[in-house]
PDB file of C-alpha atoms in Angstrom:
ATOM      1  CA  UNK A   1     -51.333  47.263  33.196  1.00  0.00           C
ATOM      2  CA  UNK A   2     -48.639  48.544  31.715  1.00  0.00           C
ATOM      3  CA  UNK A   3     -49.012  52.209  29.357  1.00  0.00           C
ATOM      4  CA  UNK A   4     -48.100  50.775  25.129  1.00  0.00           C
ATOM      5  CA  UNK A   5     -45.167  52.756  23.948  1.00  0.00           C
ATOM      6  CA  UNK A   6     -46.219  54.930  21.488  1.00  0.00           C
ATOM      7  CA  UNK A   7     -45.750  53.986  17.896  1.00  0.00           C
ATOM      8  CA  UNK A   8     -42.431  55.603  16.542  1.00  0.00           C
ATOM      9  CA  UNK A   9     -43.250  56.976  12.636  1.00  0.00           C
ATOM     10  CA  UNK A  10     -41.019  55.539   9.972  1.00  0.00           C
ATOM     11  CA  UNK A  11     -38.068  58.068   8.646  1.00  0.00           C
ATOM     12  CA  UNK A  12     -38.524  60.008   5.787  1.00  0.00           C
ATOM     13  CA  UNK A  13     -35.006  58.680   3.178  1.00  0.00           C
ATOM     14  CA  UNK A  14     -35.240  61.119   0.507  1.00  0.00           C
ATOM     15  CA  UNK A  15     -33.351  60.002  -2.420  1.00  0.00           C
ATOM     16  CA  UNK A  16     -32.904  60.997  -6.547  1.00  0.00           C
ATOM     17  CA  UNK A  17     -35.459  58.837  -8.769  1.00  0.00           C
ATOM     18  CA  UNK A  18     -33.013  58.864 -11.368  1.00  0.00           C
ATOM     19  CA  UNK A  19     -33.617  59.418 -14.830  1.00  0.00           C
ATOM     20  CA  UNK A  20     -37.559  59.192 -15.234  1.00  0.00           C
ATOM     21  CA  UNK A  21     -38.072  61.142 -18.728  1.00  0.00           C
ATOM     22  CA  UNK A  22     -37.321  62.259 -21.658  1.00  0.00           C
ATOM     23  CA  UNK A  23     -34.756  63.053 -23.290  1.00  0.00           C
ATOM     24  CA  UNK A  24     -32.800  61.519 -20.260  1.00  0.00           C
ATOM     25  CA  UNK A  25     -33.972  58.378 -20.391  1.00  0.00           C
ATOM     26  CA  UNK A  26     -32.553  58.297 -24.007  1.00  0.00           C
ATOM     27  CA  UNK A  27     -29.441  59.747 -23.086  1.00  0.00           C
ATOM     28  CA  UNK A  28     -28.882  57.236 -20.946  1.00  0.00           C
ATOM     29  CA  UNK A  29     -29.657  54.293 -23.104  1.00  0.00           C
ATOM     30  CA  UNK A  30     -27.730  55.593 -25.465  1.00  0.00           C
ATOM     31  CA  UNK A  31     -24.378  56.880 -24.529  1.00  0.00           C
ATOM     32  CA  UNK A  32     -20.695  56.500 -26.010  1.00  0.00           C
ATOM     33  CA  UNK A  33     -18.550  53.295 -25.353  1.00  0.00           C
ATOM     34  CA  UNK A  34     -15.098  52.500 -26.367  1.00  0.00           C
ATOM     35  CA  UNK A  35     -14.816  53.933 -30.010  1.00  0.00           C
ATOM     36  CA  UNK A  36     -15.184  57.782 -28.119  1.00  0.00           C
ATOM     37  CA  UNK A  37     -13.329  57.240 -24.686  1.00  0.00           C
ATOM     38  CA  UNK A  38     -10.316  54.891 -25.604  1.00  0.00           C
ATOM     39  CA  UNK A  39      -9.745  52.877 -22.777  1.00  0.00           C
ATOM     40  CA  UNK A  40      -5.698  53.783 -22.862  1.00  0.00           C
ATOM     41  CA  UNK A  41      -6.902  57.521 -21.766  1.00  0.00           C
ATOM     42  CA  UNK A  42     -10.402  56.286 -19.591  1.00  0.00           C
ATOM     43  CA  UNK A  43     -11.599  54.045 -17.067  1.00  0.00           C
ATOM     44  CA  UNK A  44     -14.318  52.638 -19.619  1.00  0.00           C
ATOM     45  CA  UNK A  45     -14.425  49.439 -17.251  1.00  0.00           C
ATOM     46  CA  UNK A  46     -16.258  51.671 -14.409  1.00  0.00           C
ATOM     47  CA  UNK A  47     -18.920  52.824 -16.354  1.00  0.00           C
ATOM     48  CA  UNK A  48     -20.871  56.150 -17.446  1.00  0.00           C
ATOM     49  CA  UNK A  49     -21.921  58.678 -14.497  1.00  0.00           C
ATOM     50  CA  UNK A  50     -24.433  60.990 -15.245  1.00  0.00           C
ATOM     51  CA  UNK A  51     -24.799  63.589 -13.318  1.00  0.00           C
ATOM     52  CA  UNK A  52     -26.156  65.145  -9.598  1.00  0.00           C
ATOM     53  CA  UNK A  53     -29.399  67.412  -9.281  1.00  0.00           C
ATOM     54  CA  UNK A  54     -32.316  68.402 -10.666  1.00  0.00           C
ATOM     55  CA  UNK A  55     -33.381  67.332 -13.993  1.00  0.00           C
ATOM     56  CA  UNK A  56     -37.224  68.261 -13.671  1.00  0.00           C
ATOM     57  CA  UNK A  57     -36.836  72.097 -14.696  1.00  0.00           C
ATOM     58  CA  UNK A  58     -36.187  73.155 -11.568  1.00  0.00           C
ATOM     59  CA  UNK A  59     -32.579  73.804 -11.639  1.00  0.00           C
ATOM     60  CA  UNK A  60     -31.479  77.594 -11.789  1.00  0.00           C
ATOM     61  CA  UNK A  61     -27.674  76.597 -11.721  1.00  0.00           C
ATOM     62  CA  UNK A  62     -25.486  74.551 -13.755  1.00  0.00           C
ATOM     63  CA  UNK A  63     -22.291  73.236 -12.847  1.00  0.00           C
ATOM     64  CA  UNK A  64     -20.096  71.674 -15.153  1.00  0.00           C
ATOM     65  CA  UNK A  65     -17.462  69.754 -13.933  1.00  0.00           C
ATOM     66  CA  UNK A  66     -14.503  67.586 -15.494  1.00  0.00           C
ATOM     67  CA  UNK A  67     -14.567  63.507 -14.780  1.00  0.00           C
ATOM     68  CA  UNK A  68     -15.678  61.019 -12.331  1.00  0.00           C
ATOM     69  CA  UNK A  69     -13.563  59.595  -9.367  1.00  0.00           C
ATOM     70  CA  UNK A  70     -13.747  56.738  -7.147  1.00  0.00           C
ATOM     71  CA  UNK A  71     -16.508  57.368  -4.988  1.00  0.00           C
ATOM     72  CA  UNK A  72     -18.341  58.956  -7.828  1.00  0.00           C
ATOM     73  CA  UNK A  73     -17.824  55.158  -9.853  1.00  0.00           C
ATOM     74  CA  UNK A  74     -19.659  53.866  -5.779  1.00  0.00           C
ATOM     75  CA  UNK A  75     -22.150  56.083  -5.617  1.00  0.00           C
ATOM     76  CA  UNK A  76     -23.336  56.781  -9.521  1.00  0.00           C
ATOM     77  CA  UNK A  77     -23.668  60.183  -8.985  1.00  0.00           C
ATOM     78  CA  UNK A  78     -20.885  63.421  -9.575  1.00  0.00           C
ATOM     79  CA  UNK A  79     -19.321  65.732  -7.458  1.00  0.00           C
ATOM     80  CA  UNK A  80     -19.847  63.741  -4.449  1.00  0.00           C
ATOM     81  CA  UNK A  81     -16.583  64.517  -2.814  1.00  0.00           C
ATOM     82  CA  UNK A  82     -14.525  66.946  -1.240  1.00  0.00           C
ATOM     83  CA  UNK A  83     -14.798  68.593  -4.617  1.00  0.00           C
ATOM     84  CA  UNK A  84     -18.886  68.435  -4.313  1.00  0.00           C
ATOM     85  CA  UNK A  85     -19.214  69.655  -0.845  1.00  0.00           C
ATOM     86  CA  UNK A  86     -16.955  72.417  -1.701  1.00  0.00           C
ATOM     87  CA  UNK A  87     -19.084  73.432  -4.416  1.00  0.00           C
ATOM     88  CA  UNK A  88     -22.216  72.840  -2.340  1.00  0.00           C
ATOM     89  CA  UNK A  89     -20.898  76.080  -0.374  1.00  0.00           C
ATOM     90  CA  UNK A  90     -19.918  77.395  -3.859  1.00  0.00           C
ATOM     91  CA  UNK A  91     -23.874  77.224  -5.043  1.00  0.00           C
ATOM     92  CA  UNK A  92     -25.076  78.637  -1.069  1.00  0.00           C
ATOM     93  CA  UNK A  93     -23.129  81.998  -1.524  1.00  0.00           C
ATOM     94  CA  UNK A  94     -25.722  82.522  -4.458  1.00  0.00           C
ATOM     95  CA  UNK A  95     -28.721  81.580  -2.390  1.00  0.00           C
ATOM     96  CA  UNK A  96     -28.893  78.164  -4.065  1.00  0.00           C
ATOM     97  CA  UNK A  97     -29.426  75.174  -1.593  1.00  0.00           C
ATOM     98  CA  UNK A  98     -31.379  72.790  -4.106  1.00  0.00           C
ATOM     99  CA  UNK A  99     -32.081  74.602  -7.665  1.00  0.00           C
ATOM    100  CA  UNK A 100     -28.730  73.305  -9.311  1.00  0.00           C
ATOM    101  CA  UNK A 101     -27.725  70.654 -11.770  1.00  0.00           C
ATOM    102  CA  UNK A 102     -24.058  69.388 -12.028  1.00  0.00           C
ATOM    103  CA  UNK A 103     -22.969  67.394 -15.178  1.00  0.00           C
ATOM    104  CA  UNK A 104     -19.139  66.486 -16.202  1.00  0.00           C
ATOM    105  CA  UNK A 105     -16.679  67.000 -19.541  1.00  0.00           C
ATOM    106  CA  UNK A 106     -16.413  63.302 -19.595  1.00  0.00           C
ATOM    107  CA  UNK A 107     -18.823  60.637 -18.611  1.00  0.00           C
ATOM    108  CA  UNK A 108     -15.674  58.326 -17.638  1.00  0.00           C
ATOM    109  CA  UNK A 109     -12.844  58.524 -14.954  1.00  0.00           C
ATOM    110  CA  UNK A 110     -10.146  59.909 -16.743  1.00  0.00           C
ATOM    111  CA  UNK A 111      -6.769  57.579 -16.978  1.00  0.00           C
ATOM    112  CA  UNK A 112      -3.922  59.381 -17.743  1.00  0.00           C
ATOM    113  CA  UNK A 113      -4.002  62.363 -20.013  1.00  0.00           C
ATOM    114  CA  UNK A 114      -7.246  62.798 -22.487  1.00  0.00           C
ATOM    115  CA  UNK A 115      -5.199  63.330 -26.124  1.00  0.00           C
ATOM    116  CA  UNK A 116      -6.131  66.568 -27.770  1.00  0.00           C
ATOM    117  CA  UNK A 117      -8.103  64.682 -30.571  1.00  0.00           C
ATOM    118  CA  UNK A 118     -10.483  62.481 -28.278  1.00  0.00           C
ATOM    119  CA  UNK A 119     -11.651  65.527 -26.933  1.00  0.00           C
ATOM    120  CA  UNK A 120     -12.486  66.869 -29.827  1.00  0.00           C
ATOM    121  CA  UNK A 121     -14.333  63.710 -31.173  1.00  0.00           C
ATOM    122  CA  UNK A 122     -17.658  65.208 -32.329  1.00  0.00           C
ATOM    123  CA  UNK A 123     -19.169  61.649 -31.150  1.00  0.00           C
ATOM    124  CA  UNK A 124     -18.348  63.029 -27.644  1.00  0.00           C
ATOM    125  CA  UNK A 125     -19.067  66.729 -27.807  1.00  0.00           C
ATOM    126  CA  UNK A 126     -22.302  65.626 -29.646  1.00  0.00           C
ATOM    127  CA  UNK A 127     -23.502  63.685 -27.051  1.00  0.00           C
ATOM    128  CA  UNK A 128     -22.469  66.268 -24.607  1.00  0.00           C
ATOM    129  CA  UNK A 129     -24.200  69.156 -26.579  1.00  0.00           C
ATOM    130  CA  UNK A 130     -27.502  66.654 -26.286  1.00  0.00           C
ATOM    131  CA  UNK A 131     -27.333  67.262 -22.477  1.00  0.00           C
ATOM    132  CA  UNK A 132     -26.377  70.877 -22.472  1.00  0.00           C
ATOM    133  CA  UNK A 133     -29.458  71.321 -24.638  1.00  0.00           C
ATOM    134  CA  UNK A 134     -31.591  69.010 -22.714  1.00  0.00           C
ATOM    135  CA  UNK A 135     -30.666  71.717 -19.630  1.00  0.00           C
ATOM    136  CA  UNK A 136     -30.476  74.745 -21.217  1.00  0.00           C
ATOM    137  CA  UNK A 137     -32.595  75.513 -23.948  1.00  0.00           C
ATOM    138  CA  UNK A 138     -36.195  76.111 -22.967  1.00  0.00           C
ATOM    139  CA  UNK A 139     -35.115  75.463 -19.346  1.00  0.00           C
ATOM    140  CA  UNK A 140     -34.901  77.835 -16.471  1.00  0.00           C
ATOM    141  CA  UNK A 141     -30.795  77.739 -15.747  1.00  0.00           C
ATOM    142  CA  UNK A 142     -29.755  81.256 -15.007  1.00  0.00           C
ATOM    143  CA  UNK A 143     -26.552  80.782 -14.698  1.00  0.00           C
ATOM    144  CA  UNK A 144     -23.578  78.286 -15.660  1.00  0.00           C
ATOM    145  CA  UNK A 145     -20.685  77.228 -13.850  1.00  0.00           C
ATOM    146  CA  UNK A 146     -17.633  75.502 -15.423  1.00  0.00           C
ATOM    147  CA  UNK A 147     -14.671  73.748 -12.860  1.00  0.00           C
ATOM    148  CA  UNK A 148     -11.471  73.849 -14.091  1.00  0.00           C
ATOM    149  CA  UNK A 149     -10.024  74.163 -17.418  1.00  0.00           C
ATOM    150  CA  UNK A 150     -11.346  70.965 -19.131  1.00  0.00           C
ATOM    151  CA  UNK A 151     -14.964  72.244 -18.043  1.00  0.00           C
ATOM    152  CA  UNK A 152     -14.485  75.419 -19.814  1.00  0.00           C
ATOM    153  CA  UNK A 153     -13.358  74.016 -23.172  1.00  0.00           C
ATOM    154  CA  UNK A 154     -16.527  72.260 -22.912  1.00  0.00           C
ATOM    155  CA  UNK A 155     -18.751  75.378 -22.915  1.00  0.00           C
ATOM    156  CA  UNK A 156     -16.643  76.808 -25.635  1.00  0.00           C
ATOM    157  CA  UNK A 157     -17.512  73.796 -27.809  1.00  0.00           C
ATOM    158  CA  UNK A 158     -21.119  74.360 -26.710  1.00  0.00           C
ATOM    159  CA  UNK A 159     -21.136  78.074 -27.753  1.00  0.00           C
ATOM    160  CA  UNK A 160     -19.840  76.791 -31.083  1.00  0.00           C
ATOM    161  CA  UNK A 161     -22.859  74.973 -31.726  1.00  0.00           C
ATOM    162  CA  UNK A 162     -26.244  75.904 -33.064  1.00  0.00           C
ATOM    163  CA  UNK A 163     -27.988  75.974 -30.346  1.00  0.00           C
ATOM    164  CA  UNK A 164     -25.102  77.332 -28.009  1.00  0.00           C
ATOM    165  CA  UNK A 165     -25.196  80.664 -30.189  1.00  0.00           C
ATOM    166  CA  UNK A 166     -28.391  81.045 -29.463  1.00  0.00           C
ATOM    167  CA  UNK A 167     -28.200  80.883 -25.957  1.00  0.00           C
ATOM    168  CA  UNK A 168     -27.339  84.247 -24.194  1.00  0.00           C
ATOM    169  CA  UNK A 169     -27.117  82.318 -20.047  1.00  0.00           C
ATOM    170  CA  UNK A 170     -24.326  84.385 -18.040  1.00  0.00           C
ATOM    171  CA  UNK A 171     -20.918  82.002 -17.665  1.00  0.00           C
ATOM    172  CA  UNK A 172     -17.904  81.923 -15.616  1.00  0.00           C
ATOM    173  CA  UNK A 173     -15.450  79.929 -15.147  1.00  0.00           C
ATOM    174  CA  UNK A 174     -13.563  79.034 -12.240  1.00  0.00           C
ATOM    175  CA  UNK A 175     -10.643  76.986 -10.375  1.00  0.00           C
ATOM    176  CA  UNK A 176     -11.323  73.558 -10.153  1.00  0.00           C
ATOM    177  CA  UNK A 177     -12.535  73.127  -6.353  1.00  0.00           C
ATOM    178  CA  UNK A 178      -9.623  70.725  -5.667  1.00  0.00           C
ATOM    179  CA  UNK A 179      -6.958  72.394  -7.720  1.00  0.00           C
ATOM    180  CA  UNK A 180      -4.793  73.195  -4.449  1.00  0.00           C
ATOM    181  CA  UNK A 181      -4.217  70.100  -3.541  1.00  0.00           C
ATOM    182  CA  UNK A 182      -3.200  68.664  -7.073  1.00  0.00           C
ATOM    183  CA  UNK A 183      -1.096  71.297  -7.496  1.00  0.00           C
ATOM    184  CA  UNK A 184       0.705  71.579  -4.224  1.00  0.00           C
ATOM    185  CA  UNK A 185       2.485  67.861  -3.734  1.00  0.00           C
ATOM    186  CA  UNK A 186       1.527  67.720  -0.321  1.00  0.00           C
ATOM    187  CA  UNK A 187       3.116  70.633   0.642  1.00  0.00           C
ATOM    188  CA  UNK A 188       1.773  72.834   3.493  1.00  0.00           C
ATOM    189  CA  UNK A 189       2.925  76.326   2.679  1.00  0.00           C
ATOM    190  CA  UNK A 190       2.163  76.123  -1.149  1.00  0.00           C
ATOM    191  CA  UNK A 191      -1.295  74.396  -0.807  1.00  0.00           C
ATOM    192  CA  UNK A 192      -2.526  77.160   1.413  1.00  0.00           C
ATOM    193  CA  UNK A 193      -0.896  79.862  -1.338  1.00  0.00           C
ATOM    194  CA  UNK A 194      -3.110  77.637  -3.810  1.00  0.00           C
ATOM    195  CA  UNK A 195      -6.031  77.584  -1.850  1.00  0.00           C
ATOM    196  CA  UNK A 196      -5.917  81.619  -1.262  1.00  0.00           C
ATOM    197  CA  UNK A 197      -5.716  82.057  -4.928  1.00  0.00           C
ATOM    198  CA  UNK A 198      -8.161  80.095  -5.883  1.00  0.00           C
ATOM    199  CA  UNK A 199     -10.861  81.065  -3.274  1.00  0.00           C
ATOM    200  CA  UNK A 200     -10.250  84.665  -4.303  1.00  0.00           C
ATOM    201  CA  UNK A 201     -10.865  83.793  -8.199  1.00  0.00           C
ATOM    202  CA  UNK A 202     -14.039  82.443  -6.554  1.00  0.00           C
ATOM    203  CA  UNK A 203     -15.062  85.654  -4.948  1.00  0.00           C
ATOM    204  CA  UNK A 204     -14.068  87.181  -8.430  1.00  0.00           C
ATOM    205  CA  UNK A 205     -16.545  84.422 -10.155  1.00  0.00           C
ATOM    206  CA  UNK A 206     -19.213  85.223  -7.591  1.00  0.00           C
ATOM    207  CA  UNK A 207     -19.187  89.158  -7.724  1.00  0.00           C
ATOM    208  CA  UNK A 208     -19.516  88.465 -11.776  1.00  0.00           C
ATOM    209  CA  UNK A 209     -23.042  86.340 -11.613  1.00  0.00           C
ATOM    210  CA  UNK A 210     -24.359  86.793  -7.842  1.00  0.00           C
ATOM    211  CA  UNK A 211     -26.743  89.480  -9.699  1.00  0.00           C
ATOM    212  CA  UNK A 212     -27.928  86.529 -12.619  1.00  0.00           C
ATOM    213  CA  UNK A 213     -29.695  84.417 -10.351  1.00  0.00           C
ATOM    214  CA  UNK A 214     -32.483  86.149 -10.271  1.00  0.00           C
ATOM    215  CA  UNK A 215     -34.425  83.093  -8.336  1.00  0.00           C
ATOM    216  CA  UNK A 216     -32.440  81.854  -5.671  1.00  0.00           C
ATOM    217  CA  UNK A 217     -33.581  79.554  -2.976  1.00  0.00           C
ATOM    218  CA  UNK A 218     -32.901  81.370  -0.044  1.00  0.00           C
ATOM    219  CA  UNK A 219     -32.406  85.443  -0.839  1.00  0.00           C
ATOM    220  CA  UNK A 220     -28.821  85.448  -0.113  1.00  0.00           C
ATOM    221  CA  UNK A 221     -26.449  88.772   0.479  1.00  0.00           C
ATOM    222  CA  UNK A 222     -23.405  87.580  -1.459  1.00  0.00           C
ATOM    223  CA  UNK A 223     -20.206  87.341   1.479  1.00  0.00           C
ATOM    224  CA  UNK A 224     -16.936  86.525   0.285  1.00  0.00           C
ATOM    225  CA  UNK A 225     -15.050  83.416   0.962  1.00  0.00           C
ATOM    226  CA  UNK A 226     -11.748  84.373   3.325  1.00  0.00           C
ATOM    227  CA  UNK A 227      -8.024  82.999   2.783  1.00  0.00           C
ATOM    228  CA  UNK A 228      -8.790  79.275   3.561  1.00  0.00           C
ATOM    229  CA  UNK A 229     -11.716  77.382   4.038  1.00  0.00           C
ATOM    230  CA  UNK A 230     -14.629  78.141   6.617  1.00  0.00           C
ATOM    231  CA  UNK A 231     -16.655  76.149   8.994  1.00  0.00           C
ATOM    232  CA  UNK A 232     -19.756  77.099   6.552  1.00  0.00           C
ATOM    233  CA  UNK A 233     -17.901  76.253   3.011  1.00  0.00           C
ATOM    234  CA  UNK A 234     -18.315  72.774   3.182  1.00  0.00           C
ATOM    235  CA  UNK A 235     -21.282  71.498   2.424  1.00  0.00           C
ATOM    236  CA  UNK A 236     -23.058  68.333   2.959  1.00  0.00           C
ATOM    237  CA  UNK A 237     -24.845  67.006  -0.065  1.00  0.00           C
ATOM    238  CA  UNK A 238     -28.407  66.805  -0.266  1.00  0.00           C
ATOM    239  CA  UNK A 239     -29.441  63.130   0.374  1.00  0.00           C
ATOM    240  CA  UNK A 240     -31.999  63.974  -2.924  1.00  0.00           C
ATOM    241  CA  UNK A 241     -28.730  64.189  -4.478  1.00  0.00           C
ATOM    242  CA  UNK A 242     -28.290  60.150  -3.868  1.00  0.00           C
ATOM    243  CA  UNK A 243     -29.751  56.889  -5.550  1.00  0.00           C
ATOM    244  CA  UNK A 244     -32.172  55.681  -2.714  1.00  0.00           C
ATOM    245  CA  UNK A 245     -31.328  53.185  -0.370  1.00  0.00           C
ATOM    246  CA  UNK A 246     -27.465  54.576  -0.148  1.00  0.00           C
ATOM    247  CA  UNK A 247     -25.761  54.239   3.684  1.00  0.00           C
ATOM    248  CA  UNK A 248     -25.746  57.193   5.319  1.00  0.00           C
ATOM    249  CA  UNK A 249     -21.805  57.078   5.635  1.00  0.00           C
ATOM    250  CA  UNK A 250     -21.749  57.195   2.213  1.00  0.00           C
ATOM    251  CA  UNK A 251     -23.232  60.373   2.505  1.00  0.00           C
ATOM    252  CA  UNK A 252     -22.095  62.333   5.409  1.00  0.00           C
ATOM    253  CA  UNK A 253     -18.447  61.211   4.845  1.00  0.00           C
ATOM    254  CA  UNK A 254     -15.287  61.323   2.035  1.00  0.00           C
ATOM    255  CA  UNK A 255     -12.419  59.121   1.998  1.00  0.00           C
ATOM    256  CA  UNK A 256     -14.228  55.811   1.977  1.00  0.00           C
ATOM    257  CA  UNK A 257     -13.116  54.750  -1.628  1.00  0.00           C
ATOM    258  CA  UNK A 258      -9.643  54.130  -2.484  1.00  0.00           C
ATOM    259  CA  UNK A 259      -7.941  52.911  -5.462  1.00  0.00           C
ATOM    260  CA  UNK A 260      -5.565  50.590  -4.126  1.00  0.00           C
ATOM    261  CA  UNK A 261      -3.073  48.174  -5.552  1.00  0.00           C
ATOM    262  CA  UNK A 262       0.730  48.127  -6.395  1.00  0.00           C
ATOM    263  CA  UNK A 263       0.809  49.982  -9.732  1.00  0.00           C
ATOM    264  CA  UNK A 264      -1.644  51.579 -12.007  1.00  0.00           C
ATOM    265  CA  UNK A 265      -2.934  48.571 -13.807  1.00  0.00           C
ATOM    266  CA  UNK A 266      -3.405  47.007  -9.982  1.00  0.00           C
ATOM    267  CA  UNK A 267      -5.136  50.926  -9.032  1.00  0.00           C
ATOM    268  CA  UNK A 268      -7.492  50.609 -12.140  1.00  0.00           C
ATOM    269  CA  UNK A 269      -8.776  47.385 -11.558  1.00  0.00           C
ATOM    270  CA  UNK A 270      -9.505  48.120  -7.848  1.00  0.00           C
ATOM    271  CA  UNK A 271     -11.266  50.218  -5.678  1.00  0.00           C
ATOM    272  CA  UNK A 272     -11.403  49.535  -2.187  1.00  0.00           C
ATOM    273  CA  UNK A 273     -14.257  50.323   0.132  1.00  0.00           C
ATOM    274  CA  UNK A 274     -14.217  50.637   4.078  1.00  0.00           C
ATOM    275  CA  UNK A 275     -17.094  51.097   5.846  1.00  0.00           C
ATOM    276  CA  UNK A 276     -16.384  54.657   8.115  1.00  0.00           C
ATOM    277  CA  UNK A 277     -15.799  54.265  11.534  1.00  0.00           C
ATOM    278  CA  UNK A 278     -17.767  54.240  14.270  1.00  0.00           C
ATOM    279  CA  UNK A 279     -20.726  52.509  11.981  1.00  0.00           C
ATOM    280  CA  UNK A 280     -19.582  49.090  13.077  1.00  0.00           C
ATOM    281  CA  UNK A 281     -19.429  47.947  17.007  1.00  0.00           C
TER     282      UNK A 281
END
């Protein structure tokens, strides 16, 4: 008689419940259309993304970051990626592997350039201020993290507020994590210039608040980052990071979603996924 093969145990899929309580739920019900991102300067069609993380208290870190791309519009979450895994090994030189929250400037893919006076729309740094409160006041964060320029505008307006006076949370500021490429045209020599310069305003950034987070996740000596990117400064994203059920290649790989079309009305309207290979026989 042949021996039964034992009974293999299910996998374990962690995933993000999503927005479960107050005053999320709320924000998310309620959240600004057309009237505060004109669709001449946003991809309004797409949608409002939220953001990545914790939102139960836990979070020690908060990232700010500027606007959603495509596989961001996919996936519902931000800073998903090569920007998010590159701040994934931002967040592990302070010791912090899951104690973060990540939220953006905008809540839609930017189209163009944002005017100077929708960004200043107090309809949108209202709402904005609602989740910076929701994060930071009362909360645990320790420290804050802004990407890139727009980012940092977006604390100032904070710290303008009420409520952003009173709050005393260390800051810094960085270079947005895919600044080098953006700014280097596909040009070897200057985008590893660009990426040496902004990896050392990194370590700068990181010498500033390493000492702030006081409760890391793993007790972490702070090393440096080098010239260019290491093997380690990459991360993967937490699959709690991602709306349950989502493909692992979604996950564990970048470059799936494309805008595609023959000009920029043709790009808006379309993004293009392809499923990564080696997933399909």
């Amino acid at each position: 008689m042949s021996r039964k093969a034992a009974k293999e145990e299910p996998k374990v899929h962690p995933f993000d419940p999503g927005y479960t309580a107050e005053p999320f739920l709320t924000l998310c019900a309620n959240y600004p259309e057309e009237t505060v991102y004109p669709p001449d300067q946003f991809r309004v069609e797409w949608g409002p993304i939220f953001h990545r993380g914790r939102l139960d208290g836990s979070a020690r870190v908060l990232v700010i970051g500027q606007d959603p791309a495509q596989h961001e519009t996919v996936i519902r979450r931000i800073l998903v990626g090569e920007a998010g895994r590159r701040v994934q090994g931002l967040l592990a030189r302070l010791g912090i592997t899951k104690s973060y929250v990540c939220i953006n400037t905008y809540l839609y893919s930017v189209f163009g350039t944002v005017k100077a006076a929708t960004s200043r729309n107090p309809a949108l740094v209202d709402y904005r201020n609602r989740w910076l409160k929701a994060l930071l006041v009362g909360q645990n964060i320790e420290v804050v993290i802004a990407l890139g320029q727009a980012a940092s505008t977006a604390w100032t307006m904070w710290k303008a507020s009420p409520d952003g006076q009173a709050s005393q949370v260390p800051f810094v500021a960085v270079t947005h994590p895919t600044q080098p490429e953006s700014s280097s045209n596909n040009d070897k020599v200057k985008l590893a210039a660009a990426t040496k310069k902004m990896l050392q305003n990194w370590n700068a950034a990181l010498q500033q608040v390493h000492q702030n987070v006081i409760h890391p996740d793993v007790v972490t000596p702070l090393v440096p980052y080098g010239d260019t990117w290491g093997a380690d400064d990459r991360l993967r994203i937490p699959d709690d990071d991602f709306p349950a059920g989502l493909p692992l290649w979604m996950r564990e790989n970048d470059g799936w979603a494309r805008r595609t079309g023959a000009d920029a009305l043709a790009k808006r309207r379309n993004i293009t996924i392809t499923v990564s290979s080696g997933v399909v026989s």
